[in-house]
PDB file of C-alpha atoms in Angstrom:
ATOM      1  CA  MET W   8       0.000   0.000   0.000  1.00  0.00           C
ATOM      2  CA  ALA W   9       0.952   3.655   0.036  1.00  0.00           C
ATOM      3  CA  ASP W  10       4.139   4.279   1.883  1.00  0.00           C
ATOM      4  CA  ASP W  11       4.063   6.853   4.657  1.00  0.00           C
ATOM      5  CA  ASP W  12       6.538   9.255   3.109  1.00  0.00           C
ATOM      6  CA  VAL W  13       5.338   9.683  -0.438  1.00  0.00           C
ATOM      7  CA  PRO W  14       7.074  12.748  -1.969  1.00  0.00           C
ATOM      8  CA  THR W  15       4.672  15.596  -2.701  1.00  0.00           C
ATOM      9  CA  GLU W  16       5.854  15.677  -6.330  1.00  0.00           C
ATOM     10  CA  TRP W  17       4.448  12.179  -6.835  1.00  0.00           C
ATOM     11  CA  LEU W  18       1.116  13.250  -5.418  1.00  0.00           C
ATOM     12  CA  ARG W  19       1.113  16.388  -7.556  1.00  0.00           C
ATOM     13  CA  ALA W  20       1.755  14.277 -10.662  1.00  0.00           C
ATOM     14  CA  VAL W  21      -1.046  11.803 -10.080  1.00  0.00           C
ATOM     15  CA  LEU W  22      -3.613  14.075  -8.364  1.00  0.00           C
ATOM     16  CA  PRO W  23      -5.406  15.443 -11.470  1.00  0.00           C
ATOM     17  CA  LEU W  24      -5.871  11.935 -12.818  1.00  0.00           C
ATOM     18  CA  ALA W  25      -6.923  10.556  -9.411  1.00  0.00           C
ATOM     19  CA  VAL W  26      -9.449  13.386  -8.952  1.00  0.00           C
ATOM     20  CA  LEU W  27     -10.807  12.778 -12.449  1.00  0.00           C
ATOM     21  CA  ALA W  28     -11.115   9.057 -11.647  1.00  0.00           C
ATOM     22  CA  VAL W  29     -13.033   9.786  -8.408  1.00  0.00           C
ATOM     23  CA  VAL W  30     -15.470  12.119 -10.173  1.00  0.00           C
ATOM     24  CA  ALA W  31     -15.847   9.579 -12.999  1.00  0.00           C
ATOM     25  CA  GLU W  32     -16.982   6.956 -10.447  1.00  0.00           C
ATOM     26  CA  GLU W  33     -19.949   9.144  -9.524  1.00  0.00           C
ATOM     27  CA  GLU W  34     -21.025  12.783  -9.523  1.00  0.00           C
ATOM     28  CA  THR W  35     -19.575  14.242  -6.339  1.00  0.00           C
ATOM     29  CA  TYR W  36     -18.434  17.403  -4.508  1.00  0.00           C
ATOM     30  CA  GLY W  37     -15.085  18.709  -3.240  1.00  0.00           C
ATOM     31  CA  TYR W  38     -15.033  17.435   0.327  1.00  0.00           C
ATOM     32  CA  ALA W  39     -16.277  13.975  -0.738  1.00  0.00           C
ATOM     33  CA  VAL W  40     -13.467  13.822  -3.325  1.00  0.00           C
ATOM     34  CA  ALA W  41     -10.938  14.605  -0.569  1.00  0.00           C
ATOM     35  CA  GLN W  42     -12.405  11.848   1.631  1.00  0.00           C
ATOM     36  CA  ARG W  43     -12.309   9.358  -1.251  1.00  0.00           C
ATOM     37  CA  LEU W  44      -8.655  10.209  -1.994  1.00  0.00           C
ATOM     38  CA  GLN W  45      -7.777   9.733   1.663  1.00  0.00           C
ATOM     39  CA  ALA W  46      -9.649   6.409   1.798  1.00  0.00           C
ATOM     40  CA  GLY W  47      -7.739   5.400  -1.337  1.00  0.00           C
ATOM     41  CA  GLY W  48      -4.451   5.896   0.502  1.00  0.00           C
ATOM     42  CA  LEU W  49      -3.309   9.191  -1.007  1.00  0.00           C
ATOM     43  CA  GLY W  50      -3.393  10.993   2.357  1.00  0.00           C
ATOM     44  CA  ALA W  51      -5.228  14.170   3.395  1.00  0.00           C
ATOM     45  CA  VAL W  52      -5.521  16.505   0.410  1.00  0.00           C
ATOM     46  CA  LYS W  53      -6.227  20.051   1.551  1.00  0.00           C
ATOM     47  CA  GLY W  54      -8.876  22.271  -0.014  1.00  0.00           C
ATOM     48  CA  GLY W  55      -6.171  24.637  -1.213  1.00  0.00           C
ATOM     49  CA  THR W  56      -4.704  21.814  -3.319  1.00  0.00           C
ATOM     50  CA  LEU W  57      -7.920  20.103  -4.373  1.00  0.00           C
ATOM     51  CA  TYR W  58     -10.106  22.958  -5.651  1.00  0.00           C
ATOM     52  CA  PRO W  59      -7.519  24.407  -8.058  1.00  0.00           C
ATOM     53  CA  VAL W  60      -7.195  20.894  -9.550  1.00  0.00           C
ATOM     54  CA  LEU W  61     -10.985  20.569  -9.894  1.00  0.00           C
ATOM     55  CA  ASN W  62     -11.173  24.031 -11.445  1.00  0.00           C
ATOM     56  CA  ARG W  63      -8.390  23.280 -13.897  1.00  0.00           C
ATOM     57  CA  LEU W  64     -10.065  20.028 -14.953  1.00  0.00           C
ATOM     58  CA  GLU W  65     -13.290  21.975 -15.482  1.00  0.00           C
ATOM     59  CA  ALA W  66     -11.483  24.695 -17.454  1.00  0.00           C
ATOM     60  CA  GLU W  67     -10.018  21.947 -19.669  1.00  0.00           C
ATOM     61  CA  GLY W  68     -13.547  20.673 -20.359  1.00  0.00           C
ATOM     62  CA  LEU W  69     -12.987  17.347 -18.573  1.00  0.00           C
ATOM     63  CA  LEU W  70     -15.518  18.116 -15.809  1.00  0.00           C
ATOM     64  CA  THR W  71     -18.684  20.174 -15.460  1.00  0.00           C
ATOM     65  CA  SER W  72     -20.007  21.639 -12.240  1.00  0.00           C
ATOM     66  CA  SER W  73     -23.320  22.779 -10.764  1.00  0.00           C
ATOM     67  CA  TRP W  74     -24.398  24.128  -7.381  1.00  0.00           C
ATOM     68  CA  ARG W  75     -26.981  22.115  -5.477  1.00  0.00           C
ATOM     69  CA  GLU W  76     -28.903  22.828  -2.328  1.00  0.00           C
ATOM     70  CA  GLY W  77     -27.181  21.265   0.721  1.00  0.00           C
ATOM     71  CA  VAL W  78     -29.077  19.366   3.409  1.00  0.00           C
ATOM     72  CA  GLY W  79     -29.309  21.892   6.250  1.00  0.00           C
ATOM     73  CA  GLY W  80     -26.064  23.528   5.150  1.00  0.00           C
ATOM     74  CA  PRO W  81     -24.701  25.714   2.370  1.00  0.00           C
ATOM     75  CA  GLY W  82     -25.003  24.504  -1.216  1.00  0.00           C
ATOM     76  CA  ARG W  83     -22.461  22.069  -2.584  1.00  0.00           C
ATOM     77  CA  LYS W  84     -20.721  22.305  -5.915  1.00  0.00           C
ATOM     78  CA  PHE W  85     -21.131  18.957  -7.652  1.00  0.00           C
ATOM     79  CA  PHE W  86     -18.730  17.848 -10.337  1.00  0.00           C
ATOM     80  CA  ALA W  87     -19.510  15.403 -13.144  1.00  0.00           C
ATOM     81  CA  VAL W  88     -17.208  13.937 -15.770  1.00  0.00           C
ATOM     82  CA  THR W  89     -17.716  14.873 -19.439  1.00  0.00           C
ATOM     83  CA  THR W  90     -17.270  12.540 -22.412  1.00  0.00           C
ATOM     84  CA  ALA W  91     -13.944  14.232 -23.096  1.00  0.00           C
ATOM     85  CA  GLY W  92     -13.027  13.683 -19.426  1.00  0.00           C
ATOM     86  CA  ARG W  93     -13.783   9.969 -19.662  1.00  0.00           C
ATOM     87  CA  ASP W  94     -11.707   9.636 -22.850  1.00  0.00           C
ATOM     88  CA  HIS W  95      -8.872  11.538 -21.208  1.00  0.00           C
ATOM     89  CA  LEU W  96      -9.075   9.332 -18.106  1.00  0.00           C
ATOM     90  CA  ASP W  97      -8.951   6.125 -20.172  1.00  0.00           C
ATOM     91  CA  ARG W  98      -6.001   7.249 -22.253  1.00  0.00           C
ATOM     92  CA  ARG W  99      -4.011   8.743 -19.397  1.00  0.00           C
ATOM     93  CA  SER W 100      -4.697   5.804 -17.065  1.00  0.00           C
ATOM     94  CA  ALA W 101      -3.338   3.385 -19.670  1.00  0.00           C
ATOM     95  CA  ALA W 102      -0.290   5.625 -20.139  1.00  0.00           C
ATOM     96  CA  TRP W 103       0.181   5.911 -16.360  1.00  0.00           C
ATOM     97  CA  HIS W 104       0.158   2.127 -15.907  1.00  0.00           C
ATOM     98  CA  THR W 105       2.674   1.676 -18.714  1.00  0.00           C
ATOM     99  CA  PHE W 106       4.853   4.385 -17.178  1.00  0.00           C
ATOM    100  CA  THR W 107       4.746   2.972 -13.627  1.00  0.00           C
ATOM    101  CA  GLU W 108       5.448  -0.548 -14.912  1.00  0.00           C
ATOM    102  CA  ARG W 109       8.515   0.695 -16.780  1.00  0.00           C
ATOM    103  CA  ALA W 110       9.672   2.738 -13.799  1.00  0.00           C
ATOM    104  CA  GLY W 111       9.009  -0.249 -11.518  1.00  0.00           C
ATOM    105  CA  GLY W 112      11.123  -2.436 -13.773  1.00  0.00           C
ATOM    106  CA  LEU W 113      14.075  -0.119 -13.250  1.00  0.00           C
ATOM    107  CA  LEU W 114      13.748   0.111  -9.478  1.00  0.00           C
ATOM    108  CA  PRO W 115      14.948  -2.563  -7.027  1.00  0.00           C
ATOM    109  CA  ASP W 116      12.080  -4.472  -5.408  1.00  0.00           C
ATOM    110  CA  PRO W 117      12.560  -4.619  -1.623  1.00  0.00           C
ATOM    111  CA  ARG W 118      10.052  -7.484  -1.369  1.00  0.00           C
ATOM    112  CA  SER W 119      12.195  -9.888  -3.450  1.00  0.00           C
ATOM    113  CA  ALA W 120      14.824 -10.802  -0.870  1.00  0.00           C
ATOM    114  CA  ARG W 121      18.069 -11.993  -2.363  1.00  0.00           C
TER     115      ARG W 121
ATOM    116  CA  MET J  24     -23.216  31.315   8.412  1.00  0.00           C
ATOM    117  CA  SER J  25     -19.601  32.332   8.101  1.00  0.00           C
ATOM    118  CA  THR J  26     -17.637  33.367  11.128  1.00  0.00           C
ATOM    119  CA  SER J  27     -15.973  36.762  11.255  1.00  0.00           C
ATOM    120  CA  VAL J  28     -12.541  35.142  10.825  1.00  0.00           C
ATOM    121  CA  THR J  29     -13.760  33.551   7.605  1.00  0.00           C
ATOM    122  CA  ASP J  30     -15.237  36.896   6.504  1.00  0.00           C
ATOM    123  CA  VAL J  31     -11.908  38.677   6.929  1.00  0.00           C
ATOM    124  CA  TRP J  32     -10.108  35.840   5.115  1.00  0.00           C
ATOM    125  CA  GLN J  33     -12.649  35.965   2.286  1.00  0.00           C
ATOM    126  CA  GLN J  34     -12.442  39.747   1.887  1.00  0.00           C
ATOM    127  CA  ARG J  35      -8.659  39.436   1.640  1.00  0.00           C
ATOM    128  CA  LEU J  36      -9.082  36.731  -0.975  1.00  0.00           C
ATOM    129  CA  VAL J  37     -11.413  39.007  -2.975  1.00  0.00           C
ATOM    130  CA  ALA J  38      -8.776  41.758  -2.844  1.00  0.00           C
ATOM    131  CA  ALA J  39      -6.004  39.338  -3.891  1.00  0.00           C
ATOM    132  CA  LEU J  40      -8.079  37.965  -6.784  1.00  0.00           C
ATOM    133  CA  ARG J  41      -9.125  41.449  -7.907  1.00  0.00           C
ATOM    134  CA  ALA J  42      -5.457  42.493  -7.892  1.00  0.00           C
ATOM    135  CA  ARG J  43      -4.866  39.591 -10.271  1.00  0.00           C
ATOM    136  CA  ARG J  44      -7.685  40.796 -12.513  1.00  0.00           C
ATOM    137  CA  VAL J  45      -9.831  37.705 -11.986  1.00  0.00           C
ATOM    138  CA  PRO J  46     -13.377  38.263 -13.353  1.00  0.00           C
ATOM    139  CA  ALA J  47     -16.112  38.890 -10.761  1.00  0.00           C
ATOM    140  CA  GLU J  48     -18.063  35.707 -11.669  1.00  0.00           C
ATOM    141  CA  ARG J  49     -14.960  33.602 -11.084  1.00  0.00           C
ATOM    142  CA  ILE J  50     -14.287  35.309  -7.723  1.00  0.00           C
ATOM    143  CA  GLY J  51     -17.865  34.499  -6.660  1.00  0.00           C
ATOM    144  CA  GLU J  52     -17.328  30.829  -7.560  1.00  0.00           C
ATOM    145  CA  VAL J  53     -14.044  30.655  -5.642  1.00  0.00           C
ATOM    146  CA  LEU J  54     -15.563  32.282  -2.538  1.00  0.00           C
ATOM    147  CA  ALA J  55     -18.566  29.972  -2.589  1.00  0.00           C
ATOM    148  CA  GLU J  56     -16.286  26.919  -2.905  1.00  0.00           C
ATOM    149  CA  VAL J  57     -14.242  28.052   0.093  1.00  0.00           C
ATOM    150  CA  ASP J  58     -17.369  28.891   2.104  1.00  0.00           C
ATOM    151  CA  SER J  59     -19.003  25.552   1.316  1.00  0.00           C
ATOM    152  CA  HIS J  60     -15.830  23.589   2.147  1.00  0.00           C
ATOM    153  CA  VAL J  61     -15.162  25.453   5.408  1.00  0.00           C
ATOM    154  CA  ALA J  62     -18.796  25.132   6.512  1.00  0.00           C
ATOM    155  CA  GLU J  63     -18.752  21.391   5.812  1.00  0.00           C
ATOM    156  CA  THR J  64     -15.402  20.536   7.392  1.00  0.00           C
ATOM    157  CA  GLY J  65     -15.314  23.133  10.170  1.00  0.00           C
ATOM    158  CA  GLU J  66     -11.700  23.819   9.160  1.00  0.00           C
ATOM    159  CA  ASP J  67     -10.035  27.194   9.515  1.00  0.00           C
ATOM    160  CA  PRO J  68      -9.734  28.748   6.010  1.00  0.00           C
ATOM    161  CA  THR J  69      -6.008  29.436   6.457  1.00  0.00           C
ATOM    162  CA  GLU J  70      -5.408  25.835   7.505  1.00  0.00           C
ATOM    163  CA  ALA J  71      -7.352  24.425   4.554  1.00  0.00           C
ATOM    164  CA  PHE J  72      -6.436  26.921   1.833  1.00  0.00           C
ATOM    165  CA  GLY J  73      -3.330  28.772   3.054  1.00  0.00           C
ATOM    166  CA  THR J  74      -3.222  32.557   3.172  1.00  0.00           C
ATOM    167  CA  PRO J  75      -5.558  34.452   0.796  1.00  0.00           C
ATOM    168  CA  ARG J  76      -2.572  35.618  -1.262  1.00  0.00           C
ATOM    169  CA  GLU J  77      -1.152  32.111  -1.586  1.00  0.00           C
ATOM    170  CA  TYR J  78      -4.522  30.689  -2.589  1.00  0.00           C
ATOM    171  CA  ALA J  79      -5.120  33.487  -5.109  1.00  0.00           C
ATOM    172  CA  ALA J  80      -1.683  32.776  -6.610  1.00  0.00           C
ATOM    173  CA  SER J  81      -2.370  29.036  -6.887  1.00  0.00           C
ATOM    174  CA  LEU J  82      -5.689  29.724  -8.625  1.00  0.00           C
ATOM    175  CA  THR J  83      -4.474  32.281 -11.088  1.00  0.00           C
ATOM    176  CA  HIS J  84      -2.009  30.446 -13.301  1.00  0.00           C
ATOM    177  CA  GLU J  85      -4.582  30.929 -16.050  1.00  0.00           C
ATOM    178  CA  HIS J  86      -5.227  34.570 -15.121  1.00  0.00           C
ATOM    179  CA  ARG J  87      -1.834  36.085 -15.750  1.00  0.00           C
ATOM    180  CA  ARG J  88      -1.097  39.461 -14.287  1.00  0.00           C
ATOM    181  CA  ASP J  89      -1.140  42.270 -16.825  1.00  0.00           C
ATOM    182  CA  ARG J  90       2.148  42.997 -18.500  1.00  0.00           C
ATOM    183  CA  PRO J  91       3.891  46.087 -17.094  1.00  0.00           C
ATOM    184  CA  ALA J  92       3.830  47.728 -20.553  1.00  0.00           C
ATOM    185  CA  LEU J  93       0.029  47.508 -20.546  1.00  0.00           C
ATOM    186  CA  LEU J  94      -0.172  49.078 -17.069  1.00  0.00           C
ATOM    187  CA  VAL J  95       2.122  51.920 -18.161  1.00  0.00           C
ATOM    188  CA  LEU J  96       0.036  52.456 -21.312  1.00  0.00           C
ATOM    189  CA  GLU J  97      -3.136  52.492 -19.217  1.00  0.00           C
ATOM    190  CA  ALA J  98      -1.672  55.042 -16.780  1.00  0.00           C
ATOM    191  CA  LEU J  99      -0.372  57.256 -19.607  1.00  0.00           C
ATOM    192  CA  SER J 100      -3.658  57.208 -21.536  1.00  0.00           C
ATOM    193  CA  GLY J 101      -5.520  57.989 -18.279  1.00  0.00           C
ATOM    194  CA  ALA J 102      -3.176  60.894 -17.579  1.00  0.00           C
ATOM    195  CA  ALA J 103      -3.496  62.167 -21.161  1.00  0.00           C
ATOM    196  CA  ALA J 104      -7.291  61.892 -20.941  1.00  0.00           C
ATOM    197  CA  GLY J 105      -7.325  63.951 -17.719  1.00  0.00           C
ATOM    198  CA  TRP J 106      -4.926  66.491 -19.182  1.00  0.00           C
ATOM    199  CA  PHE J 107      -6.982  67.055 -22.372  1.00  0.00           C
ATOM    200  CA  VAL J 108     -10.234  67.384 -20.398  1.00  0.00           C
ATOM    201  CA  ALA J 109      -8.625  69.824 -17.939  1.00  0.00           C
ATOM    202  CA  VAL J 110      -7.013  71.937 -20.690  1.00  0.00           C
ATOM    203  CA  GLY J 111     -10.316  71.797 -22.613  1.00  0.00           C
ATOM    204  CA  ALA J 112     -12.197  73.023 -19.523  1.00  0.00           C
ATOM    205  CA  VAL J 113      -9.740  75.884 -19.007  1.00  0.00           C
ATOM    206  CA  THR J 114      -9.927  76.795 -22.724  1.00  0.00           C
ATOM    207  CA  LEU J 115     -13.735  76.797 -22.471  1.00  0.00           C
ATOM    208  CA  LEU J 116     -13.710  79.093 -19.435  1.00  0.00           C
ATOM    209  CA  ARG J 117     -11.019  81.460 -20.720  1.00  0.00           C
ATOM    210  CA  GLY J 118     -12.025  81.324 -24.352  1.00  0.00           C
ATOM    211  CA  GLY J 119      -9.576  80.902 -27.208  1.00  0.00           C
ATOM    212  CA  GLU J 120      -7.696  77.780 -28.227  1.00  0.00           C
ATOM    213  CA  PHE J 121      -4.891  75.545 -27.020  1.00  0.00           C
ATOM    214  CA  ALA J 122      -2.291  74.550 -29.661  1.00  0.00           C
ATOM    215  CA  GLY J 123      -4.828  75.479 -32.314  1.00  0.00           C
ATOM    216  CA  MET J 124      -7.551  73.303 -30.815  1.00  0.00           C
ATOM    217  CA  PRO J 125     -10.805  74.764 -29.413  1.00  0.00           C
ATOM    218  CA  TRP J 126     -12.389  73.292 -26.240  1.00  0.00           C
ATOM    219  CA  TRP J 127     -14.895  71.265 -28.250  1.00  0.00           C
ATOM    220  CA  VAL J 128     -12.017  69.311 -29.775  1.00  0.00           C
ATOM    221  CA  LEU J 129      -9.951  69.017 -26.570  1.00  0.00           C
ATOM    222  CA  VAL J 130     -12.707  67.732 -24.246  1.00  0.00           C
ATOM    223  CA  PRO J 131     -14.082  64.979 -26.555  1.00  0.00           C
ATOM    224  CA  LEU J 132     -10.485  63.951 -27.343  1.00  0.00           C
ATOM    225  CA  GLY J 133      -9.812  63.579 -23.610  1.00  0.00           C
ATOM    226  CA  LEU J 134     -13.034  61.645 -23.033  1.00  0.00           C
ATOM    227  CA  LEU J 135     -12.212  59.361 -25.967  1.00  0.00           C
ATOM    228  CA  LEU J 136      -8.756  58.645 -24.523  1.00  0.00           C
ATOM    229  CA  GLY J 137     -10.390  57.837 -21.193  1.00  0.00           C
ATOM    230  CA  VAL J 138     -12.819  55.264 -22.618  1.00  0.00           C
ATOM    231  CA  PRO J 139     -10.538  52.151 -22.535  1.00  0.00           C
ATOM    232  CA  GLY J 140      -9.378  52.890 -18.967  1.00  0.00           C
ATOM    233  CA  GLY J 141     -12.922  53.648 -17.843  1.00  0.00           C
ATOM    234  CA  LEU J 142     -14.203  50.375 -19.279  1.00  0.00           C
ATOM    235  CA  ARG J 143     -11.426  48.435 -17.535  1.00  0.00           C
ATOM    236  CA  ILE J 144     -12.189  50.087 -14.193  1.00  0.00           C
ATOM    237  CA  ALA J 145     -15.923  49.435 -14.631  1.00  0.00           C
ATOM    238  CA  GLY J 146     -15.165  45.779 -15.430  1.00  0.00           C
ATOM    239  CA  ARG J 147     -12.964  45.447 -12.356  1.00  0.00           C
ATOM    240  CA  ALA J 148     -15.552  47.110 -10.118  1.00  0.00           C
ATOM    241  CA  ARG J 149     -18.271  44.594 -10.959  1.00  0.00           C
ATOM    242  CA  GLN J 150     -20.176  43.154  -8.041  1.00  0.00           C
ATOM    243  CA  VAL J 151     -19.058  39.730  -6.767  1.00  0.00           C
ATOM    244  CA  ARG J 152     -22.125  37.545  -6.339  1.00  0.00           C
ATOM    245  CA  ASP J 153     -22.695  34.222  -4.629  1.00  0.00           C
ATOM    246  CA  PRO J 154     -23.415  31.705  -7.430  1.00  0.00           C
ATOM    247  CA  ARG J 155     -25.651  29.753  -5.008  1.00  0.00           C
ATOM    248  CA  THR J 156     -28.018  32.590  -4.162  1.00  0.00           C
ATOM    249  CA  GLY J 157     -27.143  35.506  -6.433  1.00  0.00           C
ATOM    250  CA  ALA J 158     -26.629  37.631  -3.284  1.00  0.00           C
ATOM    251  CA  PRO J 159     -23.800  40.194  -3.307  1.00  0.00           C
ATOM    252  CA  LEU J 160     -20.695  38.954  -1.468  1.00  0.00           C
ATOM    253  CA  THR J 161     -18.792  42.220  -1.250  1.00  0.00           C
ATOM    254  CA  PRO J 162     -19.736  45.761  -0.317  1.00  0.00           C
ATOM    255  CA  THR J 163     -20.890  47.473  -3.482  1.00  0.00           C
ATOM    256  CA  PRO J 164     -17.881  48.757  -5.435  1.00  0.00           C
ATOM    257  CA  ARG J 165     -20.151  51.179  -7.322  1.00  0.00           C
ATOM    258  CA  ARG J 166     -20.142  53.434  -4.296  1.00  0.00           C
ATOM    259  CA  ALA J 167     -16.343  53.616  -4.533  1.00  0.00           C
ATOM    260  CA  LEU J 168     -16.624  54.364  -8.255  1.00  0.00           C
ATOM    261  CA  VAL J 169     -19.096  57.209  -7.615  1.00  0.00           C
ATOM    262  CA  THR J 170     -16.838  58.609  -4.872  1.00  0.00           C
ATOM    263  CA  ILE J 171     -13.779  58.562  -7.137  1.00  0.00           C
ATOM    264  CA  THR J 172     -15.669  60.143 -10.043  1.00  0.00           C
ATOM    265  CA  GLY J 173     -17.124  62.815  -7.741  1.00  0.00           C
ATOM    266  CA  THR J 174     -13.703  63.637  -6.303  1.00  0.00           C
ATOM    267  CA  LEU J 175     -12.168  63.934  -9.775  1.00  0.00           C
ATOM    268  CA  LEU J 176     -14.975  66.220 -10.961  1.00  0.00           C
ATOM    269  CA  ALA J 177     -14.614  68.424  -7.876  1.00  0.00           C
ATOM    270  CA  LEU J 178     -10.857  68.559  -8.440  1.00  0.00           C
ATOM    271  CA  ALA J 179     -11.377  69.530 -12.098  1.00  0.00           C
ATOM    272  CA  LEU J 180     -13.731  72.349 -11.041  1.00  0.00           C
ATOM    273  CA  VAL J 181     -11.202  73.623  -8.478  1.00  0.00           C
ATOM    274  CA  VAL J 182      -8.392  73.588 -11.070  1.00  0.00           C
ATOM    275  CA  ALA J 183     -10.608  75.389 -13.587  1.00  0.00           C
ATOM    276  CA  GLY J 184     -11.593  77.938 -10.917  1.00  0.00           C
ATOM    277  CA  ILE J 185      -7.964  78.628 -10.078  1.00  0.00           C
ATOM    278  CA  ALA J 186      -7.133  78.985 -13.776  1.00  0.00           C
ATOM    279  CA  VAL J 187      -9.946  81.509 -14.249  1.00  0.00           C
ATOM    280  CA  ALA J 188      -8.941  83.424 -11.108  1.00  0.00           C
ATOM    281  CA  LEU J 189      -5.347  83.662 -12.364  1.00  0.00           C
ATOM    282  CA  THR J 190      -6.342  85.227 -15.698  1.00  0.00           C
TER     283      THR J 190
END
């Protein structure tokens, strides 16, 4: 699973794709995305990191957003994936897996004791 | 509703975003996102989003600051506009012409030069509204605009008065 000291650069690299993947699972809002990322082992992602990513994905046409009435609280901004977002997610996920496999092949595996 | 700490933080964020020439609609969206997140999590805005300036900077990669040349051009055209209107006003009051131009050429020329700057200021002074309710989120900037315009007009009258008194 996720190691405790994952460099922030790694998180920064994978965050847009991970956020897109979470929104692609189901229409959701900022705080729920943060909770899902944490449950997925990526650690606590602060609002100041998350919302600019969501906004950038929306600006790129990969997500759409709409405000909905909250239950007894302020409204929530829900994000949904677009067709372009789903295509992007599929392509980039495949590329990511290829990339991590190649990188993994170059790195020593601590689990295979010699 | 928001606490006073959040209010101060949000007003600073509005100022930081305005300084970066972010459109009013976008500022409203950003504020509502912060407000919604803070209300839901109970977090302190600084803890969740950093300082207003830092957060504004992280949001505005797409909204580049204006190039210095543009700011200089804007200041110069504003100054030229004011100068032509003032000289036109003095020419009107004293009669005659300035550099071969009568007041009815000088004043419209000044106003014309002031149009781009005026439009930019009007655009910047647009009300920030909450996208959830449509309610205004900031004290009306129009009041500031009226105050500035009033002060400039009063100043122009004083200058014209002095010019007339001196002749």
